[in-house]
Coordinates of C-alpha atoms in Angstrom, one line a residue:
M70 CA -10.4 -34.9 188.1
E71 CA -8.2 -32.9 190.3
I72 CA -5.2 -35.2 189.5
F73 CA -6.0 -34.7 185.7
F74 CA -6.2 -31.1 185.9
N75 CA -3.0 -30.6 188.0
T76 CA -1.1 -32.7 185.7
F77 CA -2.4 -31.0 182.6
F78 CA -1.8 -27.5 183.7
V79 CA 1.5 -28.2 185.2
L80 CA 3.0 -30.0 182.0
I81 CA 1.5 -27.3 179.9
G82 CA 3.5 -24.7 181.9
A83 CA 6.7 -26.8 181.9
L84 CA 6.5 -27.7 178.2
F85 CA 5.6 -24.1 177.0
S86 CA 8.7 -22.6 178.8
V87 CA 11.1 -25.3 177.6
L88 CA 9.7 -25.3 174.2
N89 CA 9.7 -21.6 174.0
P90 CA 7.6 -21.1 170.6
F91 CA 7.9 -17.2 170.8
G92 CA 11.6 -17.6 170.6
A93 CA 11.2 -19.6 167.3
I94 CA 9.1 -16.9 165.5
P95 CA 12.3 -14.9 164.1
I96 CA 13.8 -18.1 162.9
F97 CA 10.5 -19.3 161.3
V98 CA 10.2 -16.0 159.6
G99 CA 13.9 -16.1 158.5
L100 CA 13.6 -19.6 157.0
T101 CA 10.3 -18.8 155.2
Q102 CA 11.2 -15.3 154.1
D103 CA 10.3 -16.3 150.4
Y104 CA 7.3 -18.4 151.0
E105 CA 3.6 -17.5 150.3
K106 CA 1.3 -17.0 152.8
A107 CA -0.5 -20.6 152.1
E108 CA 3.0 -22.1 152.4
R109 CA 3.8 -20.7 155.6
S110 CA 0.6 -21.8 157.0
R111 CA 1.4 -25.4 155.8
V112 CA 4.8 -25.3 157.3
S113 CA 3.3 -23.9 160.8
L114 CA 0.7 -26.9 160.5
W115 CA 3.4 -29.5 159.8
T116 CA 5.8 -28.0 162.5
A117 CA 2.9 -28.3 165.1
I118 CA 2.1 -31.9 164.0
N119 CA 5.8 -33.0 164.1
V120 CA 6.3 -31.5 167.6
C121 CA 3.3 -33.4 168.7
I122 CA 4.5 -36.6 167.4
I123 CA 7.9 -36.2 168.9
L124 CA 6.6 -35.2 172.1
I125 CA 4.2 -38.2 172.2
I126 CA 7.0 -40.7 171.2
S127 CA 9.4 -39.1 173.7
F128 CA 6.8 -39.4 176.6
F129 CA 6.0 -42.9 175.9
I130 CA 9.0 -44.7 174.5
G131 CA 11.8 -42.1 174.6
E132 CA 13.7 -43.8 177.3
Y133 CA 13.5 -47.1 175.8
V134 CA 14.7 -45.7 172.4
L135 CA 17.7 -43.9 174.0
R136 CA 18.6 -46.9 176.0
F137 CA 18.4 -49.3 172.9
F138 CA 20.6 -47.3 170.8
G139 CA 22.8 -46.4 173.8
I140 CA 22.3 -42.5 173.2
T141 CA 22.8 -40.3 176.1
I142 CA 20.9 -36.8 176.7
S143 CA 24.3 -35.3 176.1
A144 CA 24.9 -36.8 172.7
L145 CA 21.1 -35.8 171.8
R146 CA 22.1 -32.1 172.7
I147 CA 25.3 -32.2 170.7
A148 CA 23.3 -33.6 167.8
G149 CA 20.7 -30.8 168.1
G150 CA 23.4 -28.3 168.5
I151 CA 24.9 -29.3 165.2
L152 CA 21.4 -29.1 163.5
I153 CA 20.7 -25.6 164.9
A154 CA 24.3 -24.4 163.8
S155 CA 23.6 -25.8 160.3
S156 CA 20.4 -23.8 160.1
G157 CA 22.1 -20.7 161.2
F158 CA 24.7 -20.9 158.7
G159 CA 21.8 -21.4 156.1
L160 CA 20.3 -18.1 157.3
L161 CA 23.6 -16.2 157.1
N162 CA 24.2 -17.4 153.4
A163 CA 20.7 -17.3 152.2
N164 CA 20.0 -15.2 149.1
P165 CA 16.7 -13.9 148.2
K166 CA 15.3 -16.2 145.4
K167 CA 14.6 -15.1 141.8
Q168 CA 11.4 -16.1 140.1
K169 CA 11.6 -19.6 138.9
G170 CA 10.1 -21.5 136.2
I171 CA 8.7 -25.1 136.3
S172 CA 12.0 -27.2 136.5
K173 CA 14.0 -29.6 138.6
E174 CA 15.1 -26.8 141.0
V175 CA 11.4 -25.9 141.7
E176 CA 10.6 -29.5 142.8
E177 CA 13.8 -29.8 145.1
D178 CA 12.8 -26.4 146.6
S179 CA 9.3 -27.6 147.3
Q180 CA 11.0 -30.7 149.2
N181 CA 13.1 -28.5 151.1
R182 CA 10.3 -26.1 152.3
N183 CA 8.4 -29.4 153.4
S184 CA 11.5 -30.7 155.2
I185 CA 12.2 -27.6 157.4
A186 CA 9.0 -28.2 159.2
L187 CA 10.6 -31.4 160.8
T188 CA 14.1 -30.2 160.9
P189 CA 15.2 -27.6 162.2
L190 CA 11.8 -26.1 163.1
A191 CA 10.2 -29.0 165.0
M192 CA 13.5 -30.7 166.0
P193 CA 15.7 -29.5 167.6
M194 CA 14.5 -25.8 167.7
L195 CA 11.1 -26.6 169.4
A196 CA 11.1 -30.2 170.6
G197 CA 14.9 -30.5 171.5
P198 CA 16.8 -32.4 174.1
G199 CA 15.2 -30.3 176.9
S200 CA 11.6 -31.4 176.3
I201 CA 12.6 -34.8 175.4
S202 CA 14.5 -35.3 178.6
L203 CA 11.6 -33.5 180.5
L204 CA 8.9 -35.9 179.0
I205 CA 11.1 -38.9 179.8
A206 CA 11.5 -37.9 183.5
Y207 CA 7.9 -37.0 183.6
Y208 CA 6.4 -40.4 182.6
Q209 CA 8.5 -42.0 185.3
D210 CA 6.9 -40.2 188.1
H211 CA 3.4 -39.7 186.5
N212 CA 2.4 -42.9 184.8
N213 CA -1.3 -43.9 186.1
T214 CA -4.3 -43.5 183.7
A215 CA -5.2 -40.0 184.8
E216 CA -1.7 -38.6 184.7
I217 CA -1.1 -40.1 181.3
S218 CA -4.4 -38.8 179.7
A219 CA -3.8 -35.4 181.2
S220 CA -0.2 -35.6 179.8
V221 CA -1.4 -36.5 176.3
A222 CA -4.0 -33.5 176.4
A223 CA -1.2 -31.3 177.6
I224 CA 1.1 -32.2 174.5
F225 CA -1.9 -31.7 172.1
T226 CA -2.8 -28.5 173.6
V227 CA 0.8 -27.2 173.5
S228 CA 1.1 -28.3 169.8
L229 CA -1.9 -26.4 169.0
L230 CA -0.5 -23.3 170.6
I231 CA 2.7 -23.7 168.5
F232 CA 0.6 -23.7 165.4
I233 CA -1.3 -20.5 166.3
I234 CA 2.0 -18.6 167.3
L235 CA 4.0 -19.7 164.1
R236 CA 0.7 -18.9 162.1
S237 CA 0.6 -15.5 163.4
A238 CA 4.3 -15.0 162.3
N239 CA 2.7 -14.4 158.7
Y240 CA 1.6 -10.9 159.8
L241 CA 5.2 -10.2 161.3
A242 CA 6.5 -11.2 157.8
K243 CA 4.0 -8.9 156.2
Y244 CA 4.8 -5.8 158.2
L245 CA 8.5 -6.2 158.0
G246 CA 8.6 -6.6 154.3
A247 CA 11.3 -8.2 152.2
S248 CA 14.2 -6.2 153.3
G249 CA 13.4 -6.3 156.8
I250 CA 13.1 -10.0 156.9
V251 CA 16.5 -10.5 155.1
A252 CA 18.1 -8.3 157.8
I253 CA 16.4 -10.2 160.5
S254 CA 17.6 -13.4 158.9
R255 CA 21.2 -12.3 159.1
I256 CA 21.0 -11.5 162.7
V257 CA 19.0 -14.4 163.6
G258 CA 21.3 -16.8 161.6
F259 CA 24.3 -15.3 163.7
L260 CA 22.4 -15.9 167.0
T261 CA 21.3 -19.5 165.9
V262 CA 24.8 -20.5 165.0
A263 CA 25.7 -19.2 168.5
I264 CA 23.0 -21.1 170.1
G265 CA 24.0 -24.4 168.3
I266 CA 27.6 -23.9 169.4
Q267 CA 26.4 -23.2 173.0
Y268 CA 24.5 -26.6 172.9
I269 CA 27.6 -28.4 172.0
I270 CA 29.8 -26.8 174.6
S271 CA 27.2 -27.2 177.3
S272 CA 27.2 -31.0 176.5
V273 CA 30.9 -31.3 176.2
L274 CA 31.4 -29.7 179.4
T275 CA 28.6 -32.1 181.2
I276 CA 30.5 -35.1 179.8
I277 CA 33.8 -33.8 181.1
R278 CA 32.6 -33.1 184.5
G279 CA 31.0 -36.6 184.5
I280 CA 34.4 -38.3 183.8

């Protein structure tokens, strides 16, 4: 049991710091600025579920998937940077949506709302290259039954915490109001673009140093 709890708490601390769900709150609020409360809750839930699935896959077969496709962590980071920057541009250019009737635009908007729970929220904003590489390395050193069980429990716990934190962002949206959220969206959009570009620069420098 000592091995179980040691592994459990160590991995929770490591994952939580790498995932940094509190840092995703402004982006979550910006991306869901015109959502109803129930829609935000649903996106929060699906984001947490997607993060959990991504982390579980990364833990057990991440190394083999990357090796099979010949993908390096640097390439994964560059792809993540592009996705983050793209979402940032979306925040910068977003306009408050007017009331819509039942049309094809409504259906497309609904599909888009569901998709943000996967990209960019779950990946790469939360479960990005950092957490994936962490779990790949962690599995190599902690692969007995007790450690694997503790690691899976830690992933589920962190995913639950992500849901609770993002779900609480509803209250932030409520107090800020529409104008406050739009203002934050513009600021966060600019910072998000910068984060994405930094991901790309860091990866390119890593590749250059390795040559």
